[in-house]
XYZ file of C-alpha atoms in Angstrom:
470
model
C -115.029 -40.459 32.586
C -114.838 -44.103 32.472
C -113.143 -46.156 30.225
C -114.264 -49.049 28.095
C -111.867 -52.224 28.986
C -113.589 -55.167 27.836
C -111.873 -57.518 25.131
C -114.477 -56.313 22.830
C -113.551 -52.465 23.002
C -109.808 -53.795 22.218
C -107.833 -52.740 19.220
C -106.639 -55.667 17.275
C -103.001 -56.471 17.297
C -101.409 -56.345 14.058
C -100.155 -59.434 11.914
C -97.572 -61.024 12.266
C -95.199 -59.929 9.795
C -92.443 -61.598 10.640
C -90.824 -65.454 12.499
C -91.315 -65.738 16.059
C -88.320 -66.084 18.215
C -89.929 -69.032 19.945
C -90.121 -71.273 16.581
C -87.022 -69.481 14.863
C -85.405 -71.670 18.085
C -86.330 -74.763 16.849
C -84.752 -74.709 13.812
C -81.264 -72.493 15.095
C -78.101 -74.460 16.454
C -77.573 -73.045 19.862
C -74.313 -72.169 21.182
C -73.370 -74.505 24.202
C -71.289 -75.364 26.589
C -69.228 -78.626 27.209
C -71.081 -79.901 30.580
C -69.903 -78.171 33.700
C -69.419 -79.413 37.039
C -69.011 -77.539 40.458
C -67.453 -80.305 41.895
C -64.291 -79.781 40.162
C -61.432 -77.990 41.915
C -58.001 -76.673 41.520
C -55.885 -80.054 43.121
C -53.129 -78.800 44.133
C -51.892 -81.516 46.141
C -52.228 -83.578 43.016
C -49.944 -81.028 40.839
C -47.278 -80.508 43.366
C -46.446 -84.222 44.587
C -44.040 -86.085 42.743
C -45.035 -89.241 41.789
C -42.806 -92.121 42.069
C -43.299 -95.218 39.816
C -44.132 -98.244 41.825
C -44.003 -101.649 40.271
C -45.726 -104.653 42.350
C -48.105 -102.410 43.967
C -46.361 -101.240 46.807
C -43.485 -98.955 48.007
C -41.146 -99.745 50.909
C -39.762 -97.035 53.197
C -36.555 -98.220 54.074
C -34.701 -95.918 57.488
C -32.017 -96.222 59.681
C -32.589 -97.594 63.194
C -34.092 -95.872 65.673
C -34.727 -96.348 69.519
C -37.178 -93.268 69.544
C -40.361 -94.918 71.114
C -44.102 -94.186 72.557
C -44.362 -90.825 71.171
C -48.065 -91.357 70.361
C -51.024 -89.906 71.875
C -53.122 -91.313 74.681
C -56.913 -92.076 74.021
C -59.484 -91.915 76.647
C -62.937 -93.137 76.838
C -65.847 -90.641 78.460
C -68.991 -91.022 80.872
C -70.628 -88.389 81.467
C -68.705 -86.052 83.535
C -65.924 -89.037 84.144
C -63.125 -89.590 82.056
C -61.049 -92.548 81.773
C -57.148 -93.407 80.063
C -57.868 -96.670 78.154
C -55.320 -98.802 79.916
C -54.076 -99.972 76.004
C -53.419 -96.419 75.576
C -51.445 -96.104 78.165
C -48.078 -98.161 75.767
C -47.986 -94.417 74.284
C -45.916 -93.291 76.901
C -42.059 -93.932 76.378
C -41.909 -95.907 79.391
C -44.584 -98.102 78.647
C -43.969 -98.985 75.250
C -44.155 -102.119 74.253
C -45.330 -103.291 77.526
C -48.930 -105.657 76.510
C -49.969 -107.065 80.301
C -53.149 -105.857 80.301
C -54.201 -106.329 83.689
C -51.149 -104.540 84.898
C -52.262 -101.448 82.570
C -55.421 -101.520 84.242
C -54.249 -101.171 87.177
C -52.213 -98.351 86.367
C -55.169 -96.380 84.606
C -57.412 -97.195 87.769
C -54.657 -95.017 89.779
C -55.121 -92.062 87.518
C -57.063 -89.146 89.133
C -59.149 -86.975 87.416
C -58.735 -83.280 87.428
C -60.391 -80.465 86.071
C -59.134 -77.197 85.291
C -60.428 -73.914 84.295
C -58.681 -71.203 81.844
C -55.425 -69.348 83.542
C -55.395 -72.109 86.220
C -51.716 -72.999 87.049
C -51.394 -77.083 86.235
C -47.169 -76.795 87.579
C -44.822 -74.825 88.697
C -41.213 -73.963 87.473
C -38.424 -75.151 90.322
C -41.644 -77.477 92.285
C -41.069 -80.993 92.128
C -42.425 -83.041 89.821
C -44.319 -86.403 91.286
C -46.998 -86.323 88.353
C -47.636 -87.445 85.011
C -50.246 -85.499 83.363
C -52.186 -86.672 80.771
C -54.296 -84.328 79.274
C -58.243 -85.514 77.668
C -59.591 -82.244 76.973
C -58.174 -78.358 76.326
C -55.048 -76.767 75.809
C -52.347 -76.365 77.802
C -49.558 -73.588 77.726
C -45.604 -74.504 78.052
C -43.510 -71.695 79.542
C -40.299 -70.962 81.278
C -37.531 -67.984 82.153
C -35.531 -66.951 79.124
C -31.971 -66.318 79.580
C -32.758 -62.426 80.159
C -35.141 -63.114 82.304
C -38.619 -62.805 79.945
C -40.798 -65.477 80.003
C -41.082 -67.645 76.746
C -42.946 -69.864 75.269
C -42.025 -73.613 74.843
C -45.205 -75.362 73.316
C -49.304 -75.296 73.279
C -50.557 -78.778 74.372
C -54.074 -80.199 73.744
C -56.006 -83.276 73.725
C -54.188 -86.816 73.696
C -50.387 -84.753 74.794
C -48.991 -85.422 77.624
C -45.871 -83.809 80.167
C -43.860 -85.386 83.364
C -43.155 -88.401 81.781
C -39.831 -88.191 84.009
C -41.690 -87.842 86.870
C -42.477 -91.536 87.311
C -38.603 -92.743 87.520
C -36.936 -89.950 89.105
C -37.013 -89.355 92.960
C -35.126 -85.633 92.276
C -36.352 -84.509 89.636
C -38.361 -80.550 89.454
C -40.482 -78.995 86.671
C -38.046 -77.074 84.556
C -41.338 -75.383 83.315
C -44.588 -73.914 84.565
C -48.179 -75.039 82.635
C -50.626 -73.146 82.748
C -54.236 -74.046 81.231
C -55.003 -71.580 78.257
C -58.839 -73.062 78.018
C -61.091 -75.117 80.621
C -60.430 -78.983 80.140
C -60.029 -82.560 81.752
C -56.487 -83.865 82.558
C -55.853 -87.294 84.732
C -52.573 -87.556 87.133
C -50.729 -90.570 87.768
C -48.278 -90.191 90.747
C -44.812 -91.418 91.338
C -46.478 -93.269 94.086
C -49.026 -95.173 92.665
C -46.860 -96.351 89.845
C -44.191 -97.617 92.301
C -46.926 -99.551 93.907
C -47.998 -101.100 91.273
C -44.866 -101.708 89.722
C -43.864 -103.580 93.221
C -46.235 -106.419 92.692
C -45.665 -106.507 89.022
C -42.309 -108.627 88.714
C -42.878 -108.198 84.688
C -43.846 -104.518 84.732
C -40.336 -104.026 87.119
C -38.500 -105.758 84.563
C -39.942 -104.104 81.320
C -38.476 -100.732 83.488
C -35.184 -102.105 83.900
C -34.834 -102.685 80.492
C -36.454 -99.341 79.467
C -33.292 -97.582 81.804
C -31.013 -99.677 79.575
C -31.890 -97.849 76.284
C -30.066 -94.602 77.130
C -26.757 -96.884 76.491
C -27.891 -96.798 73.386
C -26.063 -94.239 71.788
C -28.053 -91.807 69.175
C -28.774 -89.138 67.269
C -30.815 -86.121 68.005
C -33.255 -87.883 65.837
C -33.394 -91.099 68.093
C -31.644 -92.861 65.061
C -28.675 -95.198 65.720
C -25.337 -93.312 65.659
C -23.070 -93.420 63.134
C -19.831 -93.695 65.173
C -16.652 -91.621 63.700
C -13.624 -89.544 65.779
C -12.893 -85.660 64.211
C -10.569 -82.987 64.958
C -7.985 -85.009 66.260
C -4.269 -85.188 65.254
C -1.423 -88.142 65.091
C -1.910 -91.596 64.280
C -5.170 -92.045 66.501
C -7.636 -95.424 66.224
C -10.729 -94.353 64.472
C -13.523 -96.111 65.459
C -14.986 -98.527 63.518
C -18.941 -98.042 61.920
C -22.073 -99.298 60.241
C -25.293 -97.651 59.262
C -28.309 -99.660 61.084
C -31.450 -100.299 59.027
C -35.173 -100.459 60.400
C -35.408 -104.775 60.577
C -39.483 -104.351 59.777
C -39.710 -101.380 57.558
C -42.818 -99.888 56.828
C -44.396 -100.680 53.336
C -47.676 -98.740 51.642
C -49.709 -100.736 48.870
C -51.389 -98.983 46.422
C -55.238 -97.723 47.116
C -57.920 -97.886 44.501
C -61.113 -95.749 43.712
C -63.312 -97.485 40.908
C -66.817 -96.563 39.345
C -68.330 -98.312 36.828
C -69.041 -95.828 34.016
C -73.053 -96.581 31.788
C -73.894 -95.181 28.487
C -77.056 -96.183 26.551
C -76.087 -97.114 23.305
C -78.806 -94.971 21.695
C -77.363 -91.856 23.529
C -74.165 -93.113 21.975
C -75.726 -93.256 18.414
C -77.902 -90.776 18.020
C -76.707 -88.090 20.216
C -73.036 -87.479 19.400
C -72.938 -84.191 17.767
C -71.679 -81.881 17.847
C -70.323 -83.290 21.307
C -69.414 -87.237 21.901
C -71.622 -88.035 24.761
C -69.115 -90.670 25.674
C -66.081 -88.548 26.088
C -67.840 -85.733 27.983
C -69.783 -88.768 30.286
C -65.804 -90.195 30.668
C -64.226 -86.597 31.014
C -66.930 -85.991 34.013
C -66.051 -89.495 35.605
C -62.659 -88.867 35.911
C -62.662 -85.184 37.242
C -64.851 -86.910 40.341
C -62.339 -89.693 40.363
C -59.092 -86.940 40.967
C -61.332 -85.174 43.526
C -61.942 -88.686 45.190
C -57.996 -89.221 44.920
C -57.155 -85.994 46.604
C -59.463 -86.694 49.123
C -58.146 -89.814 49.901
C -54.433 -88.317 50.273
C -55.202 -85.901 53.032
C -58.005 -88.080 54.902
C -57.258 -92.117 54.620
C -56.568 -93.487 57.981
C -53.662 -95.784 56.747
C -51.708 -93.186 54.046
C -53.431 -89.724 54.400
C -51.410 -87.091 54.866
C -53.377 -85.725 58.096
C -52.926 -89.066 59.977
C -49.492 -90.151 58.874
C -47.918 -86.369 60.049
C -45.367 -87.976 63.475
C -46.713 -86.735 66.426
C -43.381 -84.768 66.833
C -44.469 -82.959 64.307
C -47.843 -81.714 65.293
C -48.287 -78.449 66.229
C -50.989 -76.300 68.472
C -51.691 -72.722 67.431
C -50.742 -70.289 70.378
C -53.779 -68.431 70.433
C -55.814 -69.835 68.269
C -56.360 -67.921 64.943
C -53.221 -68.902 62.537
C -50.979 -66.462 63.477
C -47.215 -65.727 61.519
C -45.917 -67.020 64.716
C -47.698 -69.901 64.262
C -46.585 -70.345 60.149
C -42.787 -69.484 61.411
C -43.047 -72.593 63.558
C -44.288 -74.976 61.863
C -41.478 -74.033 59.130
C -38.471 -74.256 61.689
C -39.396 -78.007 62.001
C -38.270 -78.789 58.969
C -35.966 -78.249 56.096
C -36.461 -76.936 53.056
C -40.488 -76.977 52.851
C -42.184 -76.828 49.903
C -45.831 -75.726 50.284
C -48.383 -74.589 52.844
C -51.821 -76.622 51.950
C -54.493 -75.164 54.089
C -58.472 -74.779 53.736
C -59.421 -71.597 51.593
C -61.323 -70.648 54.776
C -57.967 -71.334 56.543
C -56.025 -69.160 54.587
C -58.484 -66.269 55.073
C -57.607 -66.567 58.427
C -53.845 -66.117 57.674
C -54.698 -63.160 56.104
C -56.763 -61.410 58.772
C -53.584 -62.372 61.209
C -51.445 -60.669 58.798
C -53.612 -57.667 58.307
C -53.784 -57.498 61.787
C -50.279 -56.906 62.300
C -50.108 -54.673 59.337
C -48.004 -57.841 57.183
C -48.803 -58.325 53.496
C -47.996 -61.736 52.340
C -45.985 -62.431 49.538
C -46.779 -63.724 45.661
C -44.804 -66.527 44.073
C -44.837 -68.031 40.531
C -46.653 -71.596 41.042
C -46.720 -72.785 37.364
C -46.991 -69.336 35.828
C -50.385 -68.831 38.758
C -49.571 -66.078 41.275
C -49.898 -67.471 44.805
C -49.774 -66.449 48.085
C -46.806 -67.075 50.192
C -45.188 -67.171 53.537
C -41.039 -66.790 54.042
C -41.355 -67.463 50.404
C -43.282 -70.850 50.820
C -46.823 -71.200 48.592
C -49.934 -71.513 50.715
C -52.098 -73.818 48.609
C -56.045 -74.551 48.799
C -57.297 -77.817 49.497
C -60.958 -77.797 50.536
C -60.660 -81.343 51.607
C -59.116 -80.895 54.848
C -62.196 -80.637 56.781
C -63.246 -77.879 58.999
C -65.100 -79.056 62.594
C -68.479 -78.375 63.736
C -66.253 -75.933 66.113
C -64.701 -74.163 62.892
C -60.795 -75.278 63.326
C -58.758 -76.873 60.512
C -55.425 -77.795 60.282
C -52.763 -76.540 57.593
C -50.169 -78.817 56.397
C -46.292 -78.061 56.015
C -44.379 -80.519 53.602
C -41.249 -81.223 51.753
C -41.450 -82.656 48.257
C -39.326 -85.186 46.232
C -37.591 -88.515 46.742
C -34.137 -86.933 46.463
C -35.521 -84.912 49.259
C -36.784 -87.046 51.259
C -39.605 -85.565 51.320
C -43.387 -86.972 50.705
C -44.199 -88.562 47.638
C -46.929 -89.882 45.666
C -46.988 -93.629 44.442
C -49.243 -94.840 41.222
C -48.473 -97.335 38.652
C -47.851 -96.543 34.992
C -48.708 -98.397 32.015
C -51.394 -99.973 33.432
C -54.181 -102.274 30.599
C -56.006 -99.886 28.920
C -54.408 -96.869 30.432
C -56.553 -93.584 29.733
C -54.143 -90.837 32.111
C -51.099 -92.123 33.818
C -52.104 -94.400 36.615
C -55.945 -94.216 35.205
C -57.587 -96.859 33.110
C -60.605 -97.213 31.139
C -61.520 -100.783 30.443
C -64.661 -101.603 27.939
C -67.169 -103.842 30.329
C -69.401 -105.121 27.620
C -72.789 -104.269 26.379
C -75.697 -105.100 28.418
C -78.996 -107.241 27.251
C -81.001 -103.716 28.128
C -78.185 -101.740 25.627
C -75.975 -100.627 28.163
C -72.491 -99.653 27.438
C -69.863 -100.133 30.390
C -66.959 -98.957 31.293
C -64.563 -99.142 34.162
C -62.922 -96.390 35.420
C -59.854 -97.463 38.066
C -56.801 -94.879 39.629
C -54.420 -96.630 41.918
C -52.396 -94.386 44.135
C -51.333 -93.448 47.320
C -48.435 -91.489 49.183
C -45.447 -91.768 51.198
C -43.873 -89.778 53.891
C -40.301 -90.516 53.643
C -39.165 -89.059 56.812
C -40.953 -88.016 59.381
C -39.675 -84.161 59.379
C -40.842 -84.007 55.814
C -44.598 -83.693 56.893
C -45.875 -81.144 59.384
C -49.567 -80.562 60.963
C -50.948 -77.284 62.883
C -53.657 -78.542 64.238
C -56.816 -77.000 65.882
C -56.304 -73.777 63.697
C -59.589 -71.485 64.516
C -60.910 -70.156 61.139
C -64.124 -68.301 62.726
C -63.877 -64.386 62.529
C -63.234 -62.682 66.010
C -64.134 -59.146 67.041
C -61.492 -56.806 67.325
């Protein structure tokens, strides 16, 4: 049987009897939303830093003395398979600081040898002596020794730009109180005892920046490298006390305000016409500024002169010990400070801390955060900020901090009751009108931050945030 299926042999559809949707649209008022944006995000490092007022545009960091020197890291420059200290570089080192004469640097980083090592390879020895400095270019390097019962324990996790056997250089006696040992393959360069003597013995200037570098022990300090505070205790009778001062920093350092600007443009016949039942102008400004905070908070962790990644003191950078960030890892970087406030880590970062803790069968705890339950550590919110960046080789760092001026902690700085102020520290300044209709605005934050400190900010670095296999 075969069936008819031409238009002809088609029963008509019937009338319409009532409105189409399509043109019922036209003359309905849709229910919208205000615009979105997906670049918006929560900020925490915005909501948790107190800001401090500062008038004239910058905010001076005033410290007391201290003789702690050359505890930067040492760049090197790569060719191929060769590696090379830049002989600048080479003022990191304690005994060095300070010290400009280039040609005598060069001469010292044409003495370094290169030496590559593979994973597990022993670097030192506990009890051998030590006739080396090591620099290390590339990998990571494990710190051990013998525990008081015997154990072995871990002292630190080295990696690129650290150093160890800085003593080795002065000191005819002197023996590794530790044993390294190379936890991945990498590129280290060795400057003997030897070589530095012989230098140093047809360098009258180098000999006498040494001389005076062996004079700064008579300084007498603090744990902290600061100048001591002299003062007698526990004694009894009519004894002479001694007599004290505090010593200030002579060049303290100061940070000036940064800026992020954009020039905000709205036609003045959007402006007219297109107002309801949203103002055009307000959303366009309310969109401006949300990219403005996220441009802020970008600028706080990343900006070579005040971000919070490259201002952490290199005493205060930590390695993970195995890579993944482990509780281990989290309890250190707490025990380097007092009183921290927050964890601020990558969201992939703190999925990370979660598969360590789930590993060890840990469940992290919740605290209150501005009536928002967050995730904690020793009672310690771990915060995300997606704009500390992630490598090519998936590692992060998370940052450790104490808060507050009274804490001496880290702080924001911004200006208030700035011309035309919109938010505090934010501005919106009317531009004009253009000859094409245009209506400008300017949009301008200033800000920046201050670490107070330097125990107040903490950094583990080279935190591995790619999933494993069990």
């Amino acid at each position: 049987m075969t069936v008819d299926t031409s238009p002809e042999a088609q029963p008509e559809s019937p009338p319409q009897s009532s409105l189409g949707t399509a043109a019922a649209r036209n003359l309905a008022t849709t229910t919208k939303s205000a615009p979105q944006m997906q670049e918006i995000t929560s900020r925490w490092l915005l909501r948790t830093l107190p800001w401090v007022e500062t008038k004239g545009g910058a905010f001076r960091v005033n410290r007391r003395l201290t003789y702690t020197v050359g505890d930067g890291r040492v760049d090197f420059v790569q060719d191929g398979a060769d590696v090379r200290v830049i002989p600048r570089e080479l003022g990191e080192l304690a005994l060095l600081h300070g010290f400009d004469d280039v040609e005598v640097l060069t001469a010292l980083a044409d003495r370094c040898v290169q030496r590559d090592f593979r994973a597990g390879e022993p670097l030192v020895e506990r009890g051998t002596p030590a006739e080396h400095i090591h620099l290390i270019a590339h990998g990571r390097v494990n710190r051990t020794t013998v525990g008081p019962y015997g154990d072995e324990v871990s002292l630190a996790v080295l990696a690129d730009g650290d150093r160890f056997g800085d003593e080795a250089l002065l000191d005819d006696d002197v023996r590794w109180d530790y044993t390294a040992t190379a936890a991945t393959d990498g590129v280290l360069l060795t400057l003997s005892r030897s070589d530095f003597a012989a230098v140093q013995s047809s360098a009258p200037q180098l000999r006498a920046h040494v001389e005076r570098f062996r004079a700064l022990p008579l300084q007498r300090q603090n744990r902290h490298g600061e100048a001591e505070i002299a003062m007698s205790s526990g004694h009894t009778g009519e004894v002479a006390l001694p007599g004290a001062f505090v010593d200030y920093e002579l060049k303290p350092r100061e940070y000036e305000l940064s800026v992020a600007q954009t020039v905000l443009r709205v036609h003045t016949r959007v402006a007219d016409l297109y107002n309801g039942p949203m103002n055009q102008t307000e959303e366009q400004l309310r969109l401006t500024i949300e990219a403005l905070r996220e441009r802020q908070e970008y600028e706080l962790v990343n900006n070579r002169e005040f971000g919070l990644l490259h201002n952490a003191d290199f005493k205060q950078r930590l390695q993970p010990h195995s890579g993944p960030p482990t509780p281990d890892d989290l309890d250190e970087l707490l025990s380097r400070r007092r009183g921290t406030k927050v964890f601020l880590a990558h969201p992939r970062a703190i999925a990370a801390i979660g598969r360590e803790l789930n590993r060890r069968g840990l469940y992290p705890n919740h605290v209150d955060l501005g009536g928002q339950q967050v995730p904690a550590w020793r009672g310690v919110p771990i915060l995300p900020c997606g704009k500390i960046p992630v490598t090519k080789e998936n590692t992060t760092s998370i940052i450790a901090m104490r808060t507050g001026q009274e804490e001496q902690g880290v702080v924001g700085l911004r200006q208030t009751g700035l011309p035309d102020e919109f938010e505090p520290g934010l501005s919106v300044r009317f531009m004009g009108i253009s000859e094409q209709a245009i209506i400008s605005y300017l949009v301008t934050t200033y800000y920046s931050a201050a670490v107070l400190v330097p125990d107040a900010l903490g950094v583990l670095e080279n935190v591995q945030i790619a999933r494993t296999r069990d």
